[in-house]
Every structure is written in structure tokens, then in C-alpha cells.
Coordinates of C-alpha atoms and ligand atoms in Angstrom, one line a residue:
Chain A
X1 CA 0.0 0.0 0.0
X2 CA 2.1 3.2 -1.2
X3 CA 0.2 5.2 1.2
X4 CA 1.9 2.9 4.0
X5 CA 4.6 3.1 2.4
X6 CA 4.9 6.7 2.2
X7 CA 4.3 6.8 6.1
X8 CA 6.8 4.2 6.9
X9 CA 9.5 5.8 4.9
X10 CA 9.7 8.6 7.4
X11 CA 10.5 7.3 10.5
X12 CA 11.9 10.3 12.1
X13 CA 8.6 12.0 11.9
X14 CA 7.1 8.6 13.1
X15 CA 8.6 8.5 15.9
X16 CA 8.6 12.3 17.1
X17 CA 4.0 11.9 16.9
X18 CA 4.7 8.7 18.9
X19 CA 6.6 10.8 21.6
X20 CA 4.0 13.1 21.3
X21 CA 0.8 10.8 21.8
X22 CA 2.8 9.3 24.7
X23 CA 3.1 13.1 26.4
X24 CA -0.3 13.5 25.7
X25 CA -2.0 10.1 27.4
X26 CA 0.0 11.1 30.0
X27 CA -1.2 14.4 30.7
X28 CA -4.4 12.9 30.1
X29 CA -4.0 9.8 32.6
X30 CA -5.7 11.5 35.8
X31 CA -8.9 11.8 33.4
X32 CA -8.7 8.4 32.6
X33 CA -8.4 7.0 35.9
X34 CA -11.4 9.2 36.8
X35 CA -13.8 7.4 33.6
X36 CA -11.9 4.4 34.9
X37 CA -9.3 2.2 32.5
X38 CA -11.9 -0.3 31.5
X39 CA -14.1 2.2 29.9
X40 CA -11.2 3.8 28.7
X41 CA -10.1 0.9 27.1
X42 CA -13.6 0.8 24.9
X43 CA -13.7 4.2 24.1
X44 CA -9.7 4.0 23.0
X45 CA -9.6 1.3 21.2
X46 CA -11.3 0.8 17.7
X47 CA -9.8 4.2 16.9
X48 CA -6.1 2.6 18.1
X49 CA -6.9 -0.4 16.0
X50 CA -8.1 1.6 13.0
X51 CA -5.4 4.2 13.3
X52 CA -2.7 1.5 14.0
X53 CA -4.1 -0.9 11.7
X54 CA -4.2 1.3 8.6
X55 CA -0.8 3.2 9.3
X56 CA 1.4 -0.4 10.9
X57 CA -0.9 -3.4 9.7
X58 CA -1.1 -3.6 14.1
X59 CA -1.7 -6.9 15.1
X60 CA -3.2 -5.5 19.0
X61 CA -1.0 -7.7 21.0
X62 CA -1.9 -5.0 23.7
X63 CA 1.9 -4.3 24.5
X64 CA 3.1 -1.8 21.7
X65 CA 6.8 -1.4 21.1
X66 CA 6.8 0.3 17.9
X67 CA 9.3 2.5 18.5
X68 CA 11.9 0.2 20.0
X69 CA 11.2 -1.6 16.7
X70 CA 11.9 0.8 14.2
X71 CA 8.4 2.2 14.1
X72 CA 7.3 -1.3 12.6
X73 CA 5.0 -3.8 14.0
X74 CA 7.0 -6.9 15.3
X75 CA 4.0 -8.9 15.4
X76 CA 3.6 -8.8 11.3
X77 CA 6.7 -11.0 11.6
X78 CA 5.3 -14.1 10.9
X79 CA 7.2 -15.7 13.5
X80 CA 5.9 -13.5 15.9
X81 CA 9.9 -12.3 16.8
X82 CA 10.7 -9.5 19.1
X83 CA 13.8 -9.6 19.5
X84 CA 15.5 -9.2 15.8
X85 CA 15.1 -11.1 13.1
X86 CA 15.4 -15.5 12.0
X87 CA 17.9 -16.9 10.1
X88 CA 15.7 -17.2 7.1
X89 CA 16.2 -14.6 5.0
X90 CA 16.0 -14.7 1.9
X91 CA 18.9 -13.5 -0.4
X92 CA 16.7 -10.7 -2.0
X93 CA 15.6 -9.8 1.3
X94 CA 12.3 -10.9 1.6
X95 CA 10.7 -13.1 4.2
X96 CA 11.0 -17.3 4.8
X97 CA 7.6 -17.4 5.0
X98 CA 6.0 -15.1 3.2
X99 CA 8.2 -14.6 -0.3
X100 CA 6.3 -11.4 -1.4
X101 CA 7.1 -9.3 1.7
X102 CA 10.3 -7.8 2.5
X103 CA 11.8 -9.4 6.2
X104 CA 9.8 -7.2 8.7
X105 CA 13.2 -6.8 10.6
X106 CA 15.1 -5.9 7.6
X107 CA 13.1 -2.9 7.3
X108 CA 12.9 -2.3 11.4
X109 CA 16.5 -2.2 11.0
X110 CA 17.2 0.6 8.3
X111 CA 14.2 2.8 9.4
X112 CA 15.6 2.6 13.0
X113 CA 19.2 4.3 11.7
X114 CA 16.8 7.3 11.2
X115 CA 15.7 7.6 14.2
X116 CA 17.5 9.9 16.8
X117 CA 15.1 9.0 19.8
X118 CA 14.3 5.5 19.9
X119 CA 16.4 4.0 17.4
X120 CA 19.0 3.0 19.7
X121 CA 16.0 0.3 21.5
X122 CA 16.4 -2.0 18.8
X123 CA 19.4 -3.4 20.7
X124 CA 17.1 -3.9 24.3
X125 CA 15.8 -7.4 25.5
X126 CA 12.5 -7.6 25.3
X127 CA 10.9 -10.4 27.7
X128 CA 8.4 -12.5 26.5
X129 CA 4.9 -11.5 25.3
X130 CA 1.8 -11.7 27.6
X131 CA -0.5 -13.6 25.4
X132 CA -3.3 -12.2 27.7
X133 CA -3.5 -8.3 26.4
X134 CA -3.5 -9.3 22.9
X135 CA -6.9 -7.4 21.5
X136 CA -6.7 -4.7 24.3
X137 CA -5.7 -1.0 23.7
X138 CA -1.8 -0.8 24.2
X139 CA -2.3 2.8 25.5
X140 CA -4.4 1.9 28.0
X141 CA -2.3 -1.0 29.5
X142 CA 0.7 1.8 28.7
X143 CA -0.8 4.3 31.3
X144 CA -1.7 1.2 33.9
X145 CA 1.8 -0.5 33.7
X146 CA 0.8 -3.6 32.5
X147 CA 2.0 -3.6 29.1
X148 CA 5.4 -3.0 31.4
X149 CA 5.2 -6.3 33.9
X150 CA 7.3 -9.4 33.1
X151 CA 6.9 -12.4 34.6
X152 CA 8.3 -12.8 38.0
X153 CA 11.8 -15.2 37.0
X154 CA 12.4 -12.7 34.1
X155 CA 15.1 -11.2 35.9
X156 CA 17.4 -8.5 34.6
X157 CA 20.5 -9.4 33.7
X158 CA 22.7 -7.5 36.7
X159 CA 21.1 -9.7 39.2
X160 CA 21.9 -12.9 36.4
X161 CA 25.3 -12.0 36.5
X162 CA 25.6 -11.4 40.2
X163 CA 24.8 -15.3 40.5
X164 CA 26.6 -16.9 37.6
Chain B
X1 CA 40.1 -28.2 41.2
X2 CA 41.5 -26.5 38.5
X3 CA 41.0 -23.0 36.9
X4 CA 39.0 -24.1 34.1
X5 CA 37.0 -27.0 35.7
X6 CA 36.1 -24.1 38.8
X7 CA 34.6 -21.2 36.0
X8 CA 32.4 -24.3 34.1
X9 CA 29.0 -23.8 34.0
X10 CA 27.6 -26.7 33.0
X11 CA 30.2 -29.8 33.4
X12 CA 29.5 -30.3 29.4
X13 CA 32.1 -32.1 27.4
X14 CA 32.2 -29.1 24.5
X15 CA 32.4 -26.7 27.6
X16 CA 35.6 -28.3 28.5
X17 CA 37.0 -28.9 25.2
X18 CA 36.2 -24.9 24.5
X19 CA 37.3 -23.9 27.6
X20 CA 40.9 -25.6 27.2
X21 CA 41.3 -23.7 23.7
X22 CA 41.3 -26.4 21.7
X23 CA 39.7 -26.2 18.1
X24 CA 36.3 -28.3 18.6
X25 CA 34.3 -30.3 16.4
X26 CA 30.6 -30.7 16.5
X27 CA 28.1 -33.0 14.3
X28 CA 25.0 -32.6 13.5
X29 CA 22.7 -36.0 13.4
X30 CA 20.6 -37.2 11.1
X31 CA 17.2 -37.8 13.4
X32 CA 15.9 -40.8 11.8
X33 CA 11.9 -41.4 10.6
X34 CA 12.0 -45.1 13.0
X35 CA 11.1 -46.3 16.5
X36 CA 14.1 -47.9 16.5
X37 CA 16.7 -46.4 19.2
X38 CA 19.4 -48.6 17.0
X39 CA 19.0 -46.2 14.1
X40 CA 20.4 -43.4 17.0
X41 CA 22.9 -45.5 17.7
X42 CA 23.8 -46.1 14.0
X43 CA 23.8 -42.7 13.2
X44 CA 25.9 -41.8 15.9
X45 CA 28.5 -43.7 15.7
X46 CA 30.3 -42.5 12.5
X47 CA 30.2 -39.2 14.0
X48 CA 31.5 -39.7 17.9
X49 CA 34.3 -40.6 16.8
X50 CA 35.7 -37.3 15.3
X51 CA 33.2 -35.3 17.3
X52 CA 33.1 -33.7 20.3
X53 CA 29.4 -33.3 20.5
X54 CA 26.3 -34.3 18.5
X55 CA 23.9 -32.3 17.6
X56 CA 20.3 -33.5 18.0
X57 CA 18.2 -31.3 15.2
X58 CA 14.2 -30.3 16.5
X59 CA 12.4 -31.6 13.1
X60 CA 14.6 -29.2 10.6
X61 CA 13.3 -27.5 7.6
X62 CA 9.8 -28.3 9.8
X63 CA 10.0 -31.8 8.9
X64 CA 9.2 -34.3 11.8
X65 CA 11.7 -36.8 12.9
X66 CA 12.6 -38.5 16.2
X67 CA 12.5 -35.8 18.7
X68 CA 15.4 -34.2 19.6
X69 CA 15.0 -34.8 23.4
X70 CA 14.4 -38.6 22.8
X71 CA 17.8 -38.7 20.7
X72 CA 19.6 -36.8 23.2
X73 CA 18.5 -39.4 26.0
X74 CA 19.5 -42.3 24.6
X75 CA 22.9 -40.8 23.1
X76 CA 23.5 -39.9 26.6
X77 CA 22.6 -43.7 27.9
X78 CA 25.5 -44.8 25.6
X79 CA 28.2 -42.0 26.8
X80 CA 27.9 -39.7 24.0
X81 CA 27.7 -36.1 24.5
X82 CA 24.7 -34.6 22.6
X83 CA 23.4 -31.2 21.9
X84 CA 19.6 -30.7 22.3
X85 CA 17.9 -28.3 19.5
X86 CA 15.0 -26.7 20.7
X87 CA 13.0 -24.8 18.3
X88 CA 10.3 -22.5 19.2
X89 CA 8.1 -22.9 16.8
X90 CA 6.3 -26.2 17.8
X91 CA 6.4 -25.9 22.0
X92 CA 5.1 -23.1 24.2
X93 CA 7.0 -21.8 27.1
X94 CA 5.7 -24.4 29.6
X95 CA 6.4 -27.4 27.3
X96 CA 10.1 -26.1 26.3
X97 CA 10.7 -25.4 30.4
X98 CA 9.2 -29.1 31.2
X99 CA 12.2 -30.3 28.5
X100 CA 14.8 -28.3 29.4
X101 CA 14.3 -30.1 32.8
X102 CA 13.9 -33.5 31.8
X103 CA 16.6 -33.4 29.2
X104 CA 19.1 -31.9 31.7
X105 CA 18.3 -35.0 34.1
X106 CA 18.7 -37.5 31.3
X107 CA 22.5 -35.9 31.6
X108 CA 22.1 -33.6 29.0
X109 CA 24.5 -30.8 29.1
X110 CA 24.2 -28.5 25.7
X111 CA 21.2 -27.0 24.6
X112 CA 21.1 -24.9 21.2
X113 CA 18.2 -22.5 21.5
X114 CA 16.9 -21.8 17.8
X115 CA 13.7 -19.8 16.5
X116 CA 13.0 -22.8 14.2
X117 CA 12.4 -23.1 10.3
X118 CA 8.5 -22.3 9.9
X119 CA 6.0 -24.4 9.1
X120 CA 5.4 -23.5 5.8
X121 CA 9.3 -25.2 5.2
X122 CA 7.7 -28.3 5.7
X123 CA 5.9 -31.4 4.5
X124 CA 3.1 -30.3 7.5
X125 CA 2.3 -26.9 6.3
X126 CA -1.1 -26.8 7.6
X127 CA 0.3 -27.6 11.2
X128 CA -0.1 -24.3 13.8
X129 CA 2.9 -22.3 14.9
X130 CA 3.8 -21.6 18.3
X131 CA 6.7 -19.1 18.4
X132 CA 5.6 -18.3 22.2
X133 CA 8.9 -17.6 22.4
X134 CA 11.5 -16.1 20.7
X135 CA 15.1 -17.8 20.5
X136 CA 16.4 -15.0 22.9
X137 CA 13.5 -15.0 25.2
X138 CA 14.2 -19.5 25.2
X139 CA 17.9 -18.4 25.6
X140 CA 17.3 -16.3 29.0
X141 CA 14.5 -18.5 30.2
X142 CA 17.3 -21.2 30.0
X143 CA 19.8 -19.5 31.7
X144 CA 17.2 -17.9 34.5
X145 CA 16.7 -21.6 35.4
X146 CA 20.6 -22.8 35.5
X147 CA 21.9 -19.5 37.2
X148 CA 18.8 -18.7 39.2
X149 CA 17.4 -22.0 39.9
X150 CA 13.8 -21.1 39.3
X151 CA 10.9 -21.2 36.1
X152 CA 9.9 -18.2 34.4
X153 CA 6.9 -17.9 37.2
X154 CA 9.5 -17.2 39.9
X155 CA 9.1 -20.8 41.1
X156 CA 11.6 -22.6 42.7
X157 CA 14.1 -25.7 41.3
X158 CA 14.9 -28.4 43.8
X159 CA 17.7 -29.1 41.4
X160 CA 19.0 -26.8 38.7
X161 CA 19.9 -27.9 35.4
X162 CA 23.4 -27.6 34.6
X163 CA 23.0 -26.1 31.1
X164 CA 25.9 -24.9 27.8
X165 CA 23.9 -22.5 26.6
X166 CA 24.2 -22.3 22.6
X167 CA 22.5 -20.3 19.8
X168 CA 22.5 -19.7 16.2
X169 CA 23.7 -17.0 14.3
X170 CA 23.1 -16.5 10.5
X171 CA 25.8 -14.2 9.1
X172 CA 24.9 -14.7 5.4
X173 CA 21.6 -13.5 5.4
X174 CA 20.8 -9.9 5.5
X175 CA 20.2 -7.2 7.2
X176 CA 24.2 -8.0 7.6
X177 CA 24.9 -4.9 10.3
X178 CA 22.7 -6.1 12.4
X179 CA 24.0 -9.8 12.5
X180 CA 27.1 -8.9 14.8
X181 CA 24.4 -7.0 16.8
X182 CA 22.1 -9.5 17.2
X183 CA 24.7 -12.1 18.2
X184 CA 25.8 -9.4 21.3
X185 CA 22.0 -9.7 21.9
X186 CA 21.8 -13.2 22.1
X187 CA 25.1 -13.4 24.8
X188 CA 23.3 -11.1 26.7
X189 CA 20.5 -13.5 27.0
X190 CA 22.8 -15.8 28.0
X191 CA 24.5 -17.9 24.8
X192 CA 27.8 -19.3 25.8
X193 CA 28.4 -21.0 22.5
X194 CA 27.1 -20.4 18.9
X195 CA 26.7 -22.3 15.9
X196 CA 26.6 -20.5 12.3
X197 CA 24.4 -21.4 9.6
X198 CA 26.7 -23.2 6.7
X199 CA 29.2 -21.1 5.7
X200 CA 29.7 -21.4 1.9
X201 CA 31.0 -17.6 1.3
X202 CA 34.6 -17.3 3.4
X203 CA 34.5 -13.4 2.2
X204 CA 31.2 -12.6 4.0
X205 CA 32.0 -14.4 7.0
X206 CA 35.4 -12.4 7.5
X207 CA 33.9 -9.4 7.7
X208 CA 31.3 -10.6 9.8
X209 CA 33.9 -11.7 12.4
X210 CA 35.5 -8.2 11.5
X211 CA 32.9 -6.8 13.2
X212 CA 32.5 -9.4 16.1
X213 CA 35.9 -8.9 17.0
X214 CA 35.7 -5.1 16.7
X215 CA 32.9 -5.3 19.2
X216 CA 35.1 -7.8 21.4
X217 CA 31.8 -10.5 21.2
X218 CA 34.6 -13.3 20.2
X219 CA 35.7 -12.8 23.6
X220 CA 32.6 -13.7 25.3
X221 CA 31.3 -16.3 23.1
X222 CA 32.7 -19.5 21.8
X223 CA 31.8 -19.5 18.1
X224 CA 31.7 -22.7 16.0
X225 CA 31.4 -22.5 12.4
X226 CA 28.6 -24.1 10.7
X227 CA 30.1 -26.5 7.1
X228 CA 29.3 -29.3 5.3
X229 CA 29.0 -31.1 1.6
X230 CA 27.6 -30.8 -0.9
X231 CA 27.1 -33.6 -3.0
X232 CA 26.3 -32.2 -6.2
X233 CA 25.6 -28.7 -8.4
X234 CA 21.9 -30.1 -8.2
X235 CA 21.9 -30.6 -4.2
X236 CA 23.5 -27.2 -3.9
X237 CA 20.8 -25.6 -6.5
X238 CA 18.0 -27.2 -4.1
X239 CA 19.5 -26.5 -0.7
X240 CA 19.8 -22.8 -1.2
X241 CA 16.8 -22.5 -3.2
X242 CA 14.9 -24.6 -1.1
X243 CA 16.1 -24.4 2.5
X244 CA 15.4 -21.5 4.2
X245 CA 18.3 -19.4 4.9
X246 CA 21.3 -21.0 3.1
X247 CA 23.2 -18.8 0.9
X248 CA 25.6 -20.9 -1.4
X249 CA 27.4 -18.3 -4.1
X250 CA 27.5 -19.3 -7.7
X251 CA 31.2 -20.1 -8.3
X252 CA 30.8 -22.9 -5.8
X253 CA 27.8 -24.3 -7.8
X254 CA 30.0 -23.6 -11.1
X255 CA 32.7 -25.3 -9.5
X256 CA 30.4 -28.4 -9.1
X257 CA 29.1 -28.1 -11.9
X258 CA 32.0 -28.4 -14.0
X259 CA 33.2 -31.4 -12.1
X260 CA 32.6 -34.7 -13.5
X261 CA 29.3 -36.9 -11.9
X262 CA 31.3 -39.2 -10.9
X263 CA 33.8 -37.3 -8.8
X264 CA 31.2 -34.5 -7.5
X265 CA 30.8 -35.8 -4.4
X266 CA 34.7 -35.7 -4.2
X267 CA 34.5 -32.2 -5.0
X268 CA 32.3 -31.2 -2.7
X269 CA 34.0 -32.8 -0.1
X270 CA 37.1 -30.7 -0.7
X271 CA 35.2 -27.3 -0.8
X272 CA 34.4 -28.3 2.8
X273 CA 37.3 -29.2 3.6
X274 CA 39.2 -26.0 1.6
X275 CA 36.5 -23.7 3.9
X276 CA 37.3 -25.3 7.5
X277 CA 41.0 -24.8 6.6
X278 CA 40.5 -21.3 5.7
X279 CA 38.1 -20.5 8.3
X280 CA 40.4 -22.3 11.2
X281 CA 42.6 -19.2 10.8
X282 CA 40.2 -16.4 11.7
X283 CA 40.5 -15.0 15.0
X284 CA 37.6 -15.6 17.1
X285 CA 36.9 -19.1 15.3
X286 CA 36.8 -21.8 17.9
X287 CA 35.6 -24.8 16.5
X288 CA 33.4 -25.7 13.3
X289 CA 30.0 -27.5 13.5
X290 CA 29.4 -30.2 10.7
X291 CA 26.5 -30.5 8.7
X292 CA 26.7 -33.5 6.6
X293 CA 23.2 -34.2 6.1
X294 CA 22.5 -37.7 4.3
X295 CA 26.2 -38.0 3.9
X296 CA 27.0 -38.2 7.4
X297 CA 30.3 -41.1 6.7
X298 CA 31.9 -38.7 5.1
X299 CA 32.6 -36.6 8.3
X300 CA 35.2 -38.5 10.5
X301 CA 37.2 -38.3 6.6
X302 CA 36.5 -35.0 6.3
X303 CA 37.8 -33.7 9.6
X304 CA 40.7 -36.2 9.8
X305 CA 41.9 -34.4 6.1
X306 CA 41.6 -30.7 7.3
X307 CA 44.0 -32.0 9.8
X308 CA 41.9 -31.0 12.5
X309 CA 42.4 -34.5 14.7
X310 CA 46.0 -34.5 14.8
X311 CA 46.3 -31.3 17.1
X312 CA 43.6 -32.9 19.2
X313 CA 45.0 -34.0 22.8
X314 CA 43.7 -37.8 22.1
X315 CA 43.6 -38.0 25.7
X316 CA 40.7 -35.8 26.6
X317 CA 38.8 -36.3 23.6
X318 CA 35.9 -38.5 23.7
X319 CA 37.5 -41.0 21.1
X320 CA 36.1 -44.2 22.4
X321 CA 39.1 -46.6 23.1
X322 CA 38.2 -50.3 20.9
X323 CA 36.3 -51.9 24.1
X324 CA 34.4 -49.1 24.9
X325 CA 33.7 -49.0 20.9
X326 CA 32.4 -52.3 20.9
X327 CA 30.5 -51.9 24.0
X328 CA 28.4 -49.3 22.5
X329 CA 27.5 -51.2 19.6
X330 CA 26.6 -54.3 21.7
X331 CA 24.4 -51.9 23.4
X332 CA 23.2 -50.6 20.3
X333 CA 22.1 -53.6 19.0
X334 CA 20.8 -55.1 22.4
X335 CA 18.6 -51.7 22.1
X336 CA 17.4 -52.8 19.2
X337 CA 16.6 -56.4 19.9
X338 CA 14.7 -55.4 23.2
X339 CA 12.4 -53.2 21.6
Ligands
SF4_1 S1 12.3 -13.5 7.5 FE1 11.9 -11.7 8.8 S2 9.7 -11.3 8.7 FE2 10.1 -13.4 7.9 S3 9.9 -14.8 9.7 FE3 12.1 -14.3 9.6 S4 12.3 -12.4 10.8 FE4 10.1 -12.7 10.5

């Protein structure tokens, strides 16, 4: 879709309205909490599934990280990878699985050279997905912390080392 | 105690061998389509004896075989040392946690976390995915349970298990800057030891290594480099049209192809060994991992011809001596007869 496209190829700009939206659901949080997260939730979320649908083919797995992702949707990756992308490539740079579509994290990788503010978060771990927010509004779980909490062995890697 | 034997993690044969500095040697086996625990046996035997460990594949190319843990039991049940593959495309997080477990206390003592080939590679392409995890979220859940002695819940292990943690790394494929980066990612999560993809194009691979040592990962990883042969221009042709992430360049399909039928198996043989010789050299190199699939004789030739056994301390390899040889095929064959 060139209209996509046309988005995607500006990551910069990307990720300066996601900084922005972020400021702004956080200046907005105390009136959320005062309507209450749950109705929140349904008020939020077809317009973040339609927005995020249309602009990063979102899959709603409830815990966005877009912008540690070069501004594109890990969860497109067929594989469902978070962390960077399989072995499979193909030479022309397209996908194992799907032949027709460029490697999700071959293009997460060059938009995320653009970008000054996040682009350095390709590099962080990120801990397995919590299967249980998928189809809830990532905003929402972004302002209660959930979209944040890792299961209770996932332990950082200071306190790994400090045993090993 | 000694230095080495104090600083191991894992009490793994390949730990030891890598630790010590000497140039290892891994297999990969051929997982056969049987019941039959002698076909293991069969298969490992032309391999344990150059090898330092066997790798156990987690239905490659998403073709099932014998499991992986299964192999891995009963290689260990005739003193081999094997390496278990665990994909994460067929098991969710409890059932890979439940087999790390039981594989460590059937004396398993190498696991190579992988992402897995997807379905679609294979001859079940209707099957579902699982891909709970991803190879680096496997690789720290491994290592939470060896160093911290408790599940990804927080829950306690009576017992840890004593776990060489491995993973892959694919330097052929693109996006190639981010290959050296993704490595560092994947010893952060906790790889000790890697194993490449096949390395067909020596070029590509020295600068990836450039950039590993330039980031000082080769220091904090033991990498082994993935090889094998190829039979035949045609096998090369399907492999890296048809096996996902294989990149095989053309004047080594040329240089097949302009080799007589007869002698093409030959040829290939000497590519692979031409490759380990020149890859022996770079710094950072600490072993190569052999991928001989349906050709699996040809290994113990292979590495005995890139000279790679003579500079082996006989001593500590796990060469079996002619009793313990004949042992293990007795046992093989009892295996087979009791089943
Ligand atoms: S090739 Fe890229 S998009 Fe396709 S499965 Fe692998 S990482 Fe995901």
C-alpha cells in the first residue's frame, strides 16, 4: 500500500508523533483514571486499531513497542519475533515465509538508523509477550503499567550476572 | 580443582573442550523417521568418533523426525555427549521449560536455542505455529533456570539444570549490520556458544567476524562455524533454493558443476574441507560444527583431512578406546533387539 509506504518511509517523523501521543496520554491519565481504565479501554480502542491498523498493519497484541522496533510492527513477523530477526532470510531480502514481503526486521533495522530518539532500543531485550492483552488497547495498558510487567523469573541481567 | 574445571558452568564435554582452547568439532545427526533407538545408535557412531558433540536437530526444515530430546536421551545412555535443538516454533514456554528439565536429568549438558524453520518449510504446512517464544527470550529463560534456579513464574528448582547454553547466528543473510548485533543480543540473553548457519562464502563471514571482534563478542562467546558437503551442483541448487536461509554463491555451484558426476561428491568434499582450513585461521573461530546431512560417513574423513584430529589431545577427547567401541554397539544392538 504506497500510502503505507509513504508513512513508513519517514521514520523520524514517526517516531517524534509517537513521543508526542505518549506526552499527551499522559497528561491525560488522571482523566482516565477518573472514567476508569476499562471504559477507557472501549472508548480508545477501535480508533487505536483503526489508526494502527491502517498506518502499521497492528496486530493489537496489547503491549506496543513500535518505537523500539523501528516504528514497525514486530507482530507482522510471521514468527511473531521481538527480538530481531530469523535466520531465514532470503537472499533478496524478503521473508521465509511469506516470499512477497520484505523481512519485517530488515526494514525495522534501516528505518531505525533514522531515528535519533528510539532507534538505539532495537538493541534492548525484550521479555516474552503476555498472550493475555492481545486485542486490548496498548495505551491503556501503557498508562496502567501492565503492558510493562514481566513475569516474576524474568530477571534483569545485573542480578543474572551477580549469581553466575 | 582447576581454573578451568572451577569457571564451568555446566560440566559439558564441549564446555571443556572450549574452555581448554582447543579447536572443537561438532556434528549434526541425522534424526531418523523409526522407533528404532538402533538407528540413533547407527547414526551416531560415524560421527562420535571425530566429534566432540552431537547435535540432535528439532524436526529441521519443519520436517518431523525423532524428537530431539528422545535422541539426546538415549545418546546420553551410551556416553555420548549430545546437543539438544530446541525450536520455538512447535512448543510453548511451559512445554520447552518441562524439556529443558527433563533433558538436563537425562545428563544432557548442551542445549542450542533456535527460532525454528516455519511451518510453511515443511511437509506439514497446515500444522499451527507456536513461536511463544523467541530464541532469545528461550535463551534467557534457560539461563534464569541454570543460574537462578527457578521457572519463568518465579518458582523454585529443587535441582537446577546444569546447562551450555548455545544459539545460532546466520551471518549470510541480511540485514548484515545487524547480524554482529544480534549475536551481542543473544550473549546477553545468555549464549555461551554459537553455531553458524553453513558457511559457503569465506568473504562474508570475515567481515562478519571483523565486526564481532571489533565489538570484542569473540571474547565472550565461543563460536563454532557451521560447514558441510555438498554432493552435487543439483543438491546445492536445491539446498539454497529450497532451505530457508542457506546462501551458497554461484562459483561454488560452477565449480560443481564443471566437475565430472562421478567425482562430484569428491568435490564437494574438498570445498568443505578447503572452507574449515581457511576458516580455522580467523580469530575468534573456535571450532566448526558439521553439517553432513545424508552424507554423514563422510565426516570423520572430512575432519581427519583438514588435519583437524592431529592437534587434538587424544587424551581428553571423547574418542572411544576399541572396548568401549564395541560396547556401545553391543548396546546398540541389544537396544534394538529389546524393543
Ligand atoms: S524472514 Fe523476517 S519477517 Fe520473515 S519470519 Fe524471519 S524475521 Fe520474520
Amino acid at each position: 500500500m504506497s500510502v503505507r509506504n509513504w508513512i513508513h518511509n519517514r521514520p523520524h517523523a514517526l517516531e517524534i508523533v509517537y513521543q508526542f501521543t505518549e506526552w499527551v496520554f499522559y497528561r491525560l491519565d488522571p482523566l482516565f483514571a477518573r472514567i476508569g481504565y476499562d471504559r477507557t479501554d472501549r472508548l480508545i480502542r477501535p480508533a487505536e486499531e483503526l489508526g494502527k491498523k491502517l498506518t502499521f498493519d497492528c496486530r493489537m497484541c496489547g503491549q506496543c513497542i513500535l518505537h523500539s522496533t523501528g516504528m514497525t510492527c514486530p507482530m507482522t513477523c510471521p514468527k511473531n519475533l521481538r527480538n530481531g530477526p530469523c535466520g531465514g532470510v532470503r537472499s533478496n531480502g524478503h521473508c521465509e515465509v511469506k516470499p512477497e514481503m520484505k523481512c519485517v526486521w530488515g526494514e525495522a533495522y534501516e528505518r531505525s538508523l533514522d531515528m535519533s530518539v528510539y532507534g538505539h532500543e532495537m538493541t534492548m531485550l525484550q521479555p516474552p509477550v503476555n498472550r493475555r492483552l492481545e486485542g486490548t488497547s496498548a495505551w491503556v495498558n501503557m498508562l496502567t503499567g501492565v503492558d510493562k510487567e514481566v513475569p516474576e523469573g524474568w530477571v534483569s541481567v545485573e542480578e543474572l550476572s551477580a549469581t553466575a | 580443582m582447576t581454573d578451568t574445571q572451577r569457571r564451568m558452568k555446566s560440566g559439558s564435554r564441549l564446555e571443556r573442550v572450549l574452555r581448554s582452547g582447543r579447536f572443537a568439532v561438532t556434528a549434526e545427526l541425522n534424526p531418523p523417521d523409526s522407533a528404532d533407538p538402533g538407528a540413533v545408535y547407527d547414526a551416531a557412531l560415524v560421527l562420535a568418533e571425530v566429534a566432540d558433540a552431537i547435535n540432535a536437530t528439532d524436526a529441521s526444515g519443519a520436517n518431523v523426525h525423532m524428537s530431539s530430546v528422545a535422541i539426546c536421551a538415549l545418546l546420553t545412555r551410551a556416553g555420548y555427549e549430545p546437543v539438544l535443538q530446541i525450536a520455538c516454533r512447535d512448543r510453548n514456554r511451559i512445554a520447552i521449560q518441562g524439556d529443558l528439565l527433563g533433558a538436563a536429568a537425562m545428563g544432557v549438558r548442551n542445549v542450542l536455542c533456535l527460532t525454528g524453520d516455519d511451518v510453511t518449510a515443511g511437509d506439514q504446512p497446515q500444522a499451527k505455529r507456536a513461536f511463544d517464544f523467541d530464541s532469545i527470550q528461550l535463551l534467557r529463560t534457560a539461563r534464569i533456570m541454570r543460574d537462578k534456579g527457578m521457572f519463568l513464574s518465579g518458582r523454585r528448582l529443587d535441582v537446577r539444570p546444569k546447562l551450555f547454553l548455545g544459539a545460532a547466528s546466520n551471518p549470510f543473510v541480511q540485514p548484515y549490520d545487524w547480524r554482529p548485533k544480534r549475536l551481542a543480543k543473544k550473549i546477553e540473553a545468555g549464549a555461551d556458544f554459537i553455531q553458524t548457519q553453513y558457511c559457503f562464502d569465506v568473504p562474508r563471514f570475515q567481515k562478519f567476524m571483523q565486526q564481532v571482534r571489533d565489538m570484542g563478542l569473540h571474547k565472550r562467546v565461543y563460536i563454532l562455524v557451521g560447514v558441510g558437503p555438498l554432493r552435487s551442483d543439483r543438491a546445492a541448487e536445491f539446498i539454497r533454493t529450497k532451505v530457508p536461509g542457506v546462501e551458497i554463491p554461484d562459483e561454488i555451484v560452477e565449480r560443481l558443476r564443471k566437475t565430472p558426476t562421478e567425482k562430484k561428491q569428491e568435490e564437494g568434499k574438498r570445498i568443505c574441507i578447503e572452507i574449515i582450513q581457511q576458516v580455522r585461521e580467523i580469530e575468534g573461530v573456535a571450532g566448526v560444527h558439521v553439517m553432513a546431512y545424508r552424507q554423514e560417513e563422510l565426516v570423520a574423513d572430512i575432519i581427519e583431512e583438514a588435519r583437524l584430529l592431529p592437534r587434538r589431545k587424544r587424551q581428553d577427547v571423547p574418542r572411544k578406546t576399541e572396548g568401549e567401541q564395541e560396547m556401545l554397539e553391543q548396546r546398540a544392538s541389544t537396544a534394538r533387539t529389546e524393543q
